[in-house]
Tab-separated table of C-alpha atoms in Angstrom:
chain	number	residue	atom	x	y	z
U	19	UNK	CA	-33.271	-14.687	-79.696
U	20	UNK	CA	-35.639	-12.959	-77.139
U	21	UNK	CA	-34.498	-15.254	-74.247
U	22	UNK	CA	-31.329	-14.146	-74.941
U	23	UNK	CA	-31.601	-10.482	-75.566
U	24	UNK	CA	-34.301	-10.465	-71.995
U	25	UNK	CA	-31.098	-12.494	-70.021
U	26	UNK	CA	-28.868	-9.829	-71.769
U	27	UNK	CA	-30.124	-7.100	-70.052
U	28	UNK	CA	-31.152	-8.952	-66.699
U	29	UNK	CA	-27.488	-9.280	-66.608
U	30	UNK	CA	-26.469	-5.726	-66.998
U	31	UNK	CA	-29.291	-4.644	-64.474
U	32	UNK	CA	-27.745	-6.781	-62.006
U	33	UNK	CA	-24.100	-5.592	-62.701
U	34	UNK	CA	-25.186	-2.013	-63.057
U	35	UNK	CA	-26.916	-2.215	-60.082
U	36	UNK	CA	-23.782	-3.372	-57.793
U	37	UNK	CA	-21.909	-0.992	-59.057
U	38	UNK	CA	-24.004	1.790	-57.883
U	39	UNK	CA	-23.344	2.509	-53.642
U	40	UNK	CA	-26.145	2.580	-51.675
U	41	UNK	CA	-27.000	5.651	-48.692
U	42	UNK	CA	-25.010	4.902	-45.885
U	43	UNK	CA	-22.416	1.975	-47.723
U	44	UNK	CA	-19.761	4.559	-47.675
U	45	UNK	CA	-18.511	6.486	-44.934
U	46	UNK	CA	-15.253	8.755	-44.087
U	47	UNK	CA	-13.249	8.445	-40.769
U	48	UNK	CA	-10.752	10.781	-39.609
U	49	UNK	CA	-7.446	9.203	-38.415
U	50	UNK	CA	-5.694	12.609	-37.889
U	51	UNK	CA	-5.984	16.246	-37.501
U	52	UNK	CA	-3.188	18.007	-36.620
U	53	UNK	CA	-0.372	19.702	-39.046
U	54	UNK	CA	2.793	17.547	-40.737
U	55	UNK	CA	4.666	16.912	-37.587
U	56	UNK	CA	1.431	15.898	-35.122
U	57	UNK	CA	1.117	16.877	-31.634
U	58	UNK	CA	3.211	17.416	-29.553
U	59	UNK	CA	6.123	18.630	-32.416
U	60	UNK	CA	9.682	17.721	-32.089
U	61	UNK	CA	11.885	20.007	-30.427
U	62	UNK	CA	8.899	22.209	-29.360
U	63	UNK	CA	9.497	23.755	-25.634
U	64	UNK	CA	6.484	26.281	-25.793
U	65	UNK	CA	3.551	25.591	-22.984
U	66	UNK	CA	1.314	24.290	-26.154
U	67	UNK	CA	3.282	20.912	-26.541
U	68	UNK	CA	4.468	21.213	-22.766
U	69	UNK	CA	0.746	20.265	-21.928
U	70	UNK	CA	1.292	17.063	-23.409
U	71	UNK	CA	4.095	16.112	-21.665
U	72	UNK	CA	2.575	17.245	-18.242
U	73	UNK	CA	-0.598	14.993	-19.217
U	74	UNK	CA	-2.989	18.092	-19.739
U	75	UNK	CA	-3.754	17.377	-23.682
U	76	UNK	CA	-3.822	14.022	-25.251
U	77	UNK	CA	-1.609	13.174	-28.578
U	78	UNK	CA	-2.825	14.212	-32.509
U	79	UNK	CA	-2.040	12.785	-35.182
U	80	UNK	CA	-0.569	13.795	-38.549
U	81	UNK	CA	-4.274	15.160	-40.648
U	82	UNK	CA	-5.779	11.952	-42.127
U	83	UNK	CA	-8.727	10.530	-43.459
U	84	UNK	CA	-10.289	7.410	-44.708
U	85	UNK	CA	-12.730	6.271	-47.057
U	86	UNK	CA	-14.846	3.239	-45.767
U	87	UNK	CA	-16.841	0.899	-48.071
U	88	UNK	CA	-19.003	-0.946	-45.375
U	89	UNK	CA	-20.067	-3.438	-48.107
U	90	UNK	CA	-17.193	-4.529	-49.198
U	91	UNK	CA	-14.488	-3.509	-45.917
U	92	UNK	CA	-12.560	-2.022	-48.428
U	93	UNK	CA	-10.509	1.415	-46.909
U	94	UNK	CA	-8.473	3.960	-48.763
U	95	UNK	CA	-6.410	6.347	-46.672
U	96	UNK	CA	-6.118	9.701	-47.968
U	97	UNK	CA	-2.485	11.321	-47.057
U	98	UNK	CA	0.400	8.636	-46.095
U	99	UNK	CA	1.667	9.944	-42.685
U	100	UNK	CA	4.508	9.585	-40.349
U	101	UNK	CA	1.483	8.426	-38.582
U	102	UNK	CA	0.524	5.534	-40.476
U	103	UNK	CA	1.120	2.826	-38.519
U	104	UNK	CA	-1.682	4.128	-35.988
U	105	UNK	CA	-3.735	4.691	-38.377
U	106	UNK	CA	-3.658	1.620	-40.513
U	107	UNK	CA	-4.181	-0.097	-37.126
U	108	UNK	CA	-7.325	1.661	-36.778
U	109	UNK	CA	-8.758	0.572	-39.771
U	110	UNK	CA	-7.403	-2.423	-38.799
U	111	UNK	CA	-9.221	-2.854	-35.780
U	112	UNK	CA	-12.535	-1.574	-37.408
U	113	UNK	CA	-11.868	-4.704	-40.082
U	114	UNK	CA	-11.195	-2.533	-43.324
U	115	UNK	CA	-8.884	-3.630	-45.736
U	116	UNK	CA	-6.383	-0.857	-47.092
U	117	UNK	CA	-6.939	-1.158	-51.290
U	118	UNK	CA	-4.878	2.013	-52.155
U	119	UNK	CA	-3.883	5.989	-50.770
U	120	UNK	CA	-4.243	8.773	-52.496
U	121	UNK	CA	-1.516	11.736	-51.634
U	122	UNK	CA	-1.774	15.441	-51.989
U	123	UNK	CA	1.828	16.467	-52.160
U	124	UNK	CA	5.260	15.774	-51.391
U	125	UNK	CA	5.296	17.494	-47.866
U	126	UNK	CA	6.475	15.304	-45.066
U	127	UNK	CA	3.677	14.933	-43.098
U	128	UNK	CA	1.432	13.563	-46.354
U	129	UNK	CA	3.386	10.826	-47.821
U	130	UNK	CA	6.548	10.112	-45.818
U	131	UNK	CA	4.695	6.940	-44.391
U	132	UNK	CA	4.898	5.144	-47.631
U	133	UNK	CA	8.281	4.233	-46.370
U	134	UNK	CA	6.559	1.450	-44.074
U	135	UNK	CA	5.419	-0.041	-46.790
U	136	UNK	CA	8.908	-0.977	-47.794
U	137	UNK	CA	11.044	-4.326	-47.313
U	138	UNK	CA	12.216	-3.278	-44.107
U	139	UNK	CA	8.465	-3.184	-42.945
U	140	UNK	CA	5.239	-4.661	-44.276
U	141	UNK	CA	6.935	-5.073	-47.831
U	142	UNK	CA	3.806	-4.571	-49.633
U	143	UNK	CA	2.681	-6.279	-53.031
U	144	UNK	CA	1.195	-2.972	-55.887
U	145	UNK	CA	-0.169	-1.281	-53.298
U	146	UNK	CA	-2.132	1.773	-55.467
U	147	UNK	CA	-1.199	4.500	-54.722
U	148	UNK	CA	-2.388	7.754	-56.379
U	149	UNK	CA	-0.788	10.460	-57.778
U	150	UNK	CA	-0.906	13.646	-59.722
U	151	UNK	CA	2.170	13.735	-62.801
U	152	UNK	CA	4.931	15.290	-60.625
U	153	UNK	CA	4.373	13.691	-57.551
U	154	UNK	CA	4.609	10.430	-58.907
U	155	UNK	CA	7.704	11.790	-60.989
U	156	UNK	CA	9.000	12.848	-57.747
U	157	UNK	CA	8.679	9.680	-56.161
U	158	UNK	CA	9.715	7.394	-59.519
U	159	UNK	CA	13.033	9.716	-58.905
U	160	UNK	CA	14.042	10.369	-55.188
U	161	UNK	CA	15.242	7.159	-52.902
U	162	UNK	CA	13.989	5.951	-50.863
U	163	UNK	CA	10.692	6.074	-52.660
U	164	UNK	CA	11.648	5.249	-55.779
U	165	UNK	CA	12.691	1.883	-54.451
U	166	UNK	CA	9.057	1.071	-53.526
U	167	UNK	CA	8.264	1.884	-56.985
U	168	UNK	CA	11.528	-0.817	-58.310
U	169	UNK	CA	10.964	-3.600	-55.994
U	170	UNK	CA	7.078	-3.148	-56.513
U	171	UNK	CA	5.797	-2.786	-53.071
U	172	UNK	CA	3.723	0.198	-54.740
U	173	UNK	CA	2.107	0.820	-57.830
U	174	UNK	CA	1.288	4.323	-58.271
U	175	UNK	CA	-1.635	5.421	-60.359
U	176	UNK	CA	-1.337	8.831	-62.251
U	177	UNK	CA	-4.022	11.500	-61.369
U	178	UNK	CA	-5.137	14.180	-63.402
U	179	UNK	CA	-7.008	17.444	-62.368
U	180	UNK	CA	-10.839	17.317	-62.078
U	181	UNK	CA	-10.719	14.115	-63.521
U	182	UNK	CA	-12.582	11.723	-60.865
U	183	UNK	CA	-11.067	8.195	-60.463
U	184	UNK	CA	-14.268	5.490	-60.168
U	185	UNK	CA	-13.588	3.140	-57.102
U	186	UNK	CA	-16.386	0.381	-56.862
U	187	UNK	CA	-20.089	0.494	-56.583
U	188	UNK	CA	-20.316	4.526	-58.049
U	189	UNK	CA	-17.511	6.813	-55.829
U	190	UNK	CA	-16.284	9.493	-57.379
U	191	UNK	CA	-13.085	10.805	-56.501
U	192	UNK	CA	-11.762	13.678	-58.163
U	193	UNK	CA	-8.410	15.977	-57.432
U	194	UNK	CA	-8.385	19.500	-57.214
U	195	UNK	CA	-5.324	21.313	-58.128
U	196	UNK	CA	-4.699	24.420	-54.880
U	197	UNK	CA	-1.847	27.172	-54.688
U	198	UNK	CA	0.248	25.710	-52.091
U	199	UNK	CA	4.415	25.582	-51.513
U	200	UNK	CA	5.211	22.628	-54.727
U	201	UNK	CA	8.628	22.456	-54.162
U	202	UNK	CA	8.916	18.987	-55.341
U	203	UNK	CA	4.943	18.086	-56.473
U	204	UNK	CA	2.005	20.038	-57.142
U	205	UNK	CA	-0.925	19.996	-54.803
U	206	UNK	CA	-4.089	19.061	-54.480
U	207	UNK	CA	-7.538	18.249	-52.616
U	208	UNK	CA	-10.179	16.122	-52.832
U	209	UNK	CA	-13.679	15.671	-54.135
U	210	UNK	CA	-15.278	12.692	-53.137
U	211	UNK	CA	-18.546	12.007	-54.648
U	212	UNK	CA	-20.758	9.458	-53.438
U	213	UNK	CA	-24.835	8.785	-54.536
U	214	UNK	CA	-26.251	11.339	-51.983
U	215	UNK	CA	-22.935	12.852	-49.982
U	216	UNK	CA	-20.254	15.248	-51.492
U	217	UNK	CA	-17.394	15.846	-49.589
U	218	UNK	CA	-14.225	18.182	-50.015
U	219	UNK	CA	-11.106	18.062	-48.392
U	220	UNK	CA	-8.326	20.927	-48.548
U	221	UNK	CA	-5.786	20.050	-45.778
U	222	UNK	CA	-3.182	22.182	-47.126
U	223	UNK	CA	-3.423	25.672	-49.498
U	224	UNK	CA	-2.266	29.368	-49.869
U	225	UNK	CA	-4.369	31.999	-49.287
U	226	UNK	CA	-7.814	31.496	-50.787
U	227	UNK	CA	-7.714	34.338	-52.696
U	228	UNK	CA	-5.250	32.720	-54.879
U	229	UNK	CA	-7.084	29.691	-55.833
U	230	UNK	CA	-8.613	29.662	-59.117
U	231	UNK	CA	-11.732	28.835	-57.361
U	232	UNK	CA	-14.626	30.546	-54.924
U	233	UNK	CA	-14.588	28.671	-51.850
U	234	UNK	CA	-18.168	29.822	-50.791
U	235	UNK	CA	-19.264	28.501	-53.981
U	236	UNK	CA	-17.742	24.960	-53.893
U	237	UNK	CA	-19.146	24.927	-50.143
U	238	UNK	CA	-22.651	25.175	-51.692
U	239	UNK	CA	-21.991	21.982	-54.196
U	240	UNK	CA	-20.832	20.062	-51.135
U	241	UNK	CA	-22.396	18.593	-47.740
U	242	UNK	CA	-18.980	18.655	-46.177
U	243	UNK	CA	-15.921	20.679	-46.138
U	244	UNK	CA	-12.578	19.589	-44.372
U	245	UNK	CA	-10.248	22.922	-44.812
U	246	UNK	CA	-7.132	24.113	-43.739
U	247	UNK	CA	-6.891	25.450	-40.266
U	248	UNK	CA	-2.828	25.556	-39.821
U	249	UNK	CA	-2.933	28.879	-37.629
U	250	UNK	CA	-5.695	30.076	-36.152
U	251	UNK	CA	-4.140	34.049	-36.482
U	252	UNK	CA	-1.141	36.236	-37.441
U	253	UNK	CA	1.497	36.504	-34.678
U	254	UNK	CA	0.471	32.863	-33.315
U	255	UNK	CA	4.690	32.329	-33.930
U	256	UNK	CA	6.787	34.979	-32.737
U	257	UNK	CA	9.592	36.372	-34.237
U	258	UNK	CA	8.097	35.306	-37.470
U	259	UNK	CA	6.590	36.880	-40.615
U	260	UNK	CA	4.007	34.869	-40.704
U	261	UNK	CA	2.880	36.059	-44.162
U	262	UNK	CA	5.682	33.987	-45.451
U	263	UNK	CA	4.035	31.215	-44.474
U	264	UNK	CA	1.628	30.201	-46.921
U	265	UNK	CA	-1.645	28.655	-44.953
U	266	UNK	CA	-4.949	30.966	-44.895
U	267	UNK	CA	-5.540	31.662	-41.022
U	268	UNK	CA	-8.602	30.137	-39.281
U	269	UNK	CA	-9.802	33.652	-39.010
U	270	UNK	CA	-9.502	34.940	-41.950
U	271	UNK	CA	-11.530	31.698	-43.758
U	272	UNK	CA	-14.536	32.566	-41.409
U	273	UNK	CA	-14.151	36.271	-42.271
U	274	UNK	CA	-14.447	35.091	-45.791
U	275	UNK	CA	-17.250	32.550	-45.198
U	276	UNK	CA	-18.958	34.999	-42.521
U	277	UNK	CA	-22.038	35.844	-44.689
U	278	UNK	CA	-23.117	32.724	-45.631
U	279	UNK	CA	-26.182	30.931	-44.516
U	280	UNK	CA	-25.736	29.055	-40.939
U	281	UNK	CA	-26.781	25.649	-42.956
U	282	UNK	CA	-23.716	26.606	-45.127
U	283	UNK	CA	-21.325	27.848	-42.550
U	284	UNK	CA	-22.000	23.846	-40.563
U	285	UNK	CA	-20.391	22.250	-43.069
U	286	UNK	CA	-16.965	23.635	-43.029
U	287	UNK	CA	-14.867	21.233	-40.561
U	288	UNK	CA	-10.993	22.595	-39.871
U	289	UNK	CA	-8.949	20.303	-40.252
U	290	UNK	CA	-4.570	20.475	-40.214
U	291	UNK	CA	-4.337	22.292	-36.806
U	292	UNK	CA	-0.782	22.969	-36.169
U	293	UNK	CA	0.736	22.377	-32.315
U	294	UNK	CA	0.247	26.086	-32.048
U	295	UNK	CA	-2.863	26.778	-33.699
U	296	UNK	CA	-5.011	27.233	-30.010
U	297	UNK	CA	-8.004	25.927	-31.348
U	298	UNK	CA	-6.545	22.695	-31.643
U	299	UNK	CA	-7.815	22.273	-27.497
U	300	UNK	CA	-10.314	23.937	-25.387
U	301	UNK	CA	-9.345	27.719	-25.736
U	302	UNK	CA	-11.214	30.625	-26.712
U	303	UNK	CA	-10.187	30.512	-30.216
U	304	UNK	CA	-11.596	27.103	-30.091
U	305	UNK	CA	-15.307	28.521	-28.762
U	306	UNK	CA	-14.847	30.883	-31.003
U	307	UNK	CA	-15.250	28.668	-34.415
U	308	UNK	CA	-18.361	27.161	-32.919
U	309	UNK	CA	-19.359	30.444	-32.293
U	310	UNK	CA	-19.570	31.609	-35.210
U	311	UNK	CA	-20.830	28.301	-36.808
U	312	UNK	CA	-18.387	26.313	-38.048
U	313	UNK	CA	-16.652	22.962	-37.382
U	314	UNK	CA	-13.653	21.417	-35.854
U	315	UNK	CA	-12.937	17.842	-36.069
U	316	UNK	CA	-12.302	15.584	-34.183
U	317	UNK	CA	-9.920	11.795	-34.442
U	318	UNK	CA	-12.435	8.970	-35.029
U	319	UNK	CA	-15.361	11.331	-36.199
U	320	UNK	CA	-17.214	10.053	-39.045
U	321	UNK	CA	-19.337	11.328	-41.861
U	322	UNK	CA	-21.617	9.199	-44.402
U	323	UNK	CA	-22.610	9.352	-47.399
């Protein structure tokens, strides 16, 4: 009876121990930083996405991220982009596996991808995909989506808010309902939680000040921060009230983060960078968030856990 109750718990050791990640097994990649469309944006004429076309800037994607297991080569993309295909061939060529996505909301540039994982392209076999209730009701719904859902190329995985989802060996991932434009889904960002590394990422929300949280706070519980940086200032689109469109400017999230600790203010990265947003290339603006000790990223940067 000993033997077996000493082999009992050698066993769960063992298993308890795999489960658990180890410093370093898990890592984030960025695949993407700019806003919905990418850079340059359709139809756009201004000298921003001109620069592009005359060879001076180089291409951004649609804002995306992945999670990395380097044990297991396991990836899960966070946001499904028009930009996908790029991106899964990045993870591709780094020899990850794609295991599921997780979406924020129904706004082209986050989730229209899934449509390449369709018959008419890689046809895909219950590919996860996670969801929060009215997302997934919106794409259960709405062709084409909800053929992916009928024809099984997806299997989408219901979220609910601050409740983490356990992917293998310990990560935490947990969704954070934010204030954003839910015409057809709620929103929401991420908390991913690993044994020594916390990072958040909030591509896409209203004004701070109407979030039920303090961001300087949650920056303090986390090593990273990936935050909306849409427009870097009111009148960066003439003709247009931009306090109709709801996006906090770069400026006014460092005005708001401006008296925190310099270790604090280094771990906020923007992230979403419309075409016009200036900071999105070498500009002033661009010095200017550096200056004042925050973080832009960049496509192919990485952060571990």
């Amino acid at each position: 009876m000993k033997l077996k109750i000493l082999i009992h718990i050698l066993v769960l050791t063992i298993c308890c121990s795999y489960s658990m990640s180890k410093p370093d097994e898990w890592e984030i990649i960025i695949l993407g930083i700019a806003q919905d469309a990418g850079y340059p944006q359709a139809g756009c004429k201004k000298s921003c996405c001109k620069a592009y076309w005359d060879g001076t800037n180089k291409r951004q994607h649609a804002t995306c991220l992945a999670l990395l297991n380097r044990s297991t080569k396991q990836a899960w993309l966070f946001e499904a982009t028009p930009d996908i295909k790029y991106q899964m061939h990045a993870l591709d060529t780094l020899g990850y596996e794609l295991s599921g996505i997780f979406l924020t909301h129904a706004h082209v540039g986050h989730y229209a991808g899934l449509i390449h994982l369709g018959r008419e392209v890689m046809g895909t076999q219950d590919m996860p995909v996670f969801a929060m209730p009215k997302m997934k009701a919106f794409l259960e719904t709405n062709g084409p989506w909800s053929q992916l859902v009928s024809l099984n190329n997806i299997s989408i995985k219901e979220l609910k808010n601050e409740s983490p989802v356990l992917l293998n060996r310990g990560m935490k991932v947990t969704p954070w309902l934010v204030p954003h434009r839910d015409e057809y889904s709620e929103t929401v960002g991420y908390e991913m939680e690993g044994i020594d590394q916390t990072i958040l990422f909030i591509p896409d929300i209203n004004k701070w000040e109407t979030w039920n949280k303090d961001l300087a706070k949650e920056i303090k519980n986390v090593d990273y921060a990936l935050l909306d940086a849409s427009f870097f200032a009111d009148g960066e689109l003439p003709g247009r009230d931009m306090s109709k469109i709801p996006h906090p400017f770069t400026t006014e999230t460092m005005n708001l983060l401006k008296d925190l600790p310099a270790k604090e203010k280094s771990k906020v990265h923007f992230i979403h960078f419309n075409h016009t947003n200036p900071a999105l290339f070498e500009s002033p603006e661009r010095n200017q968030v550096f200056d004042r000790g925050f973080n832009i990223v960049h496509e192919g940067q990485m952060f571990k856990f």
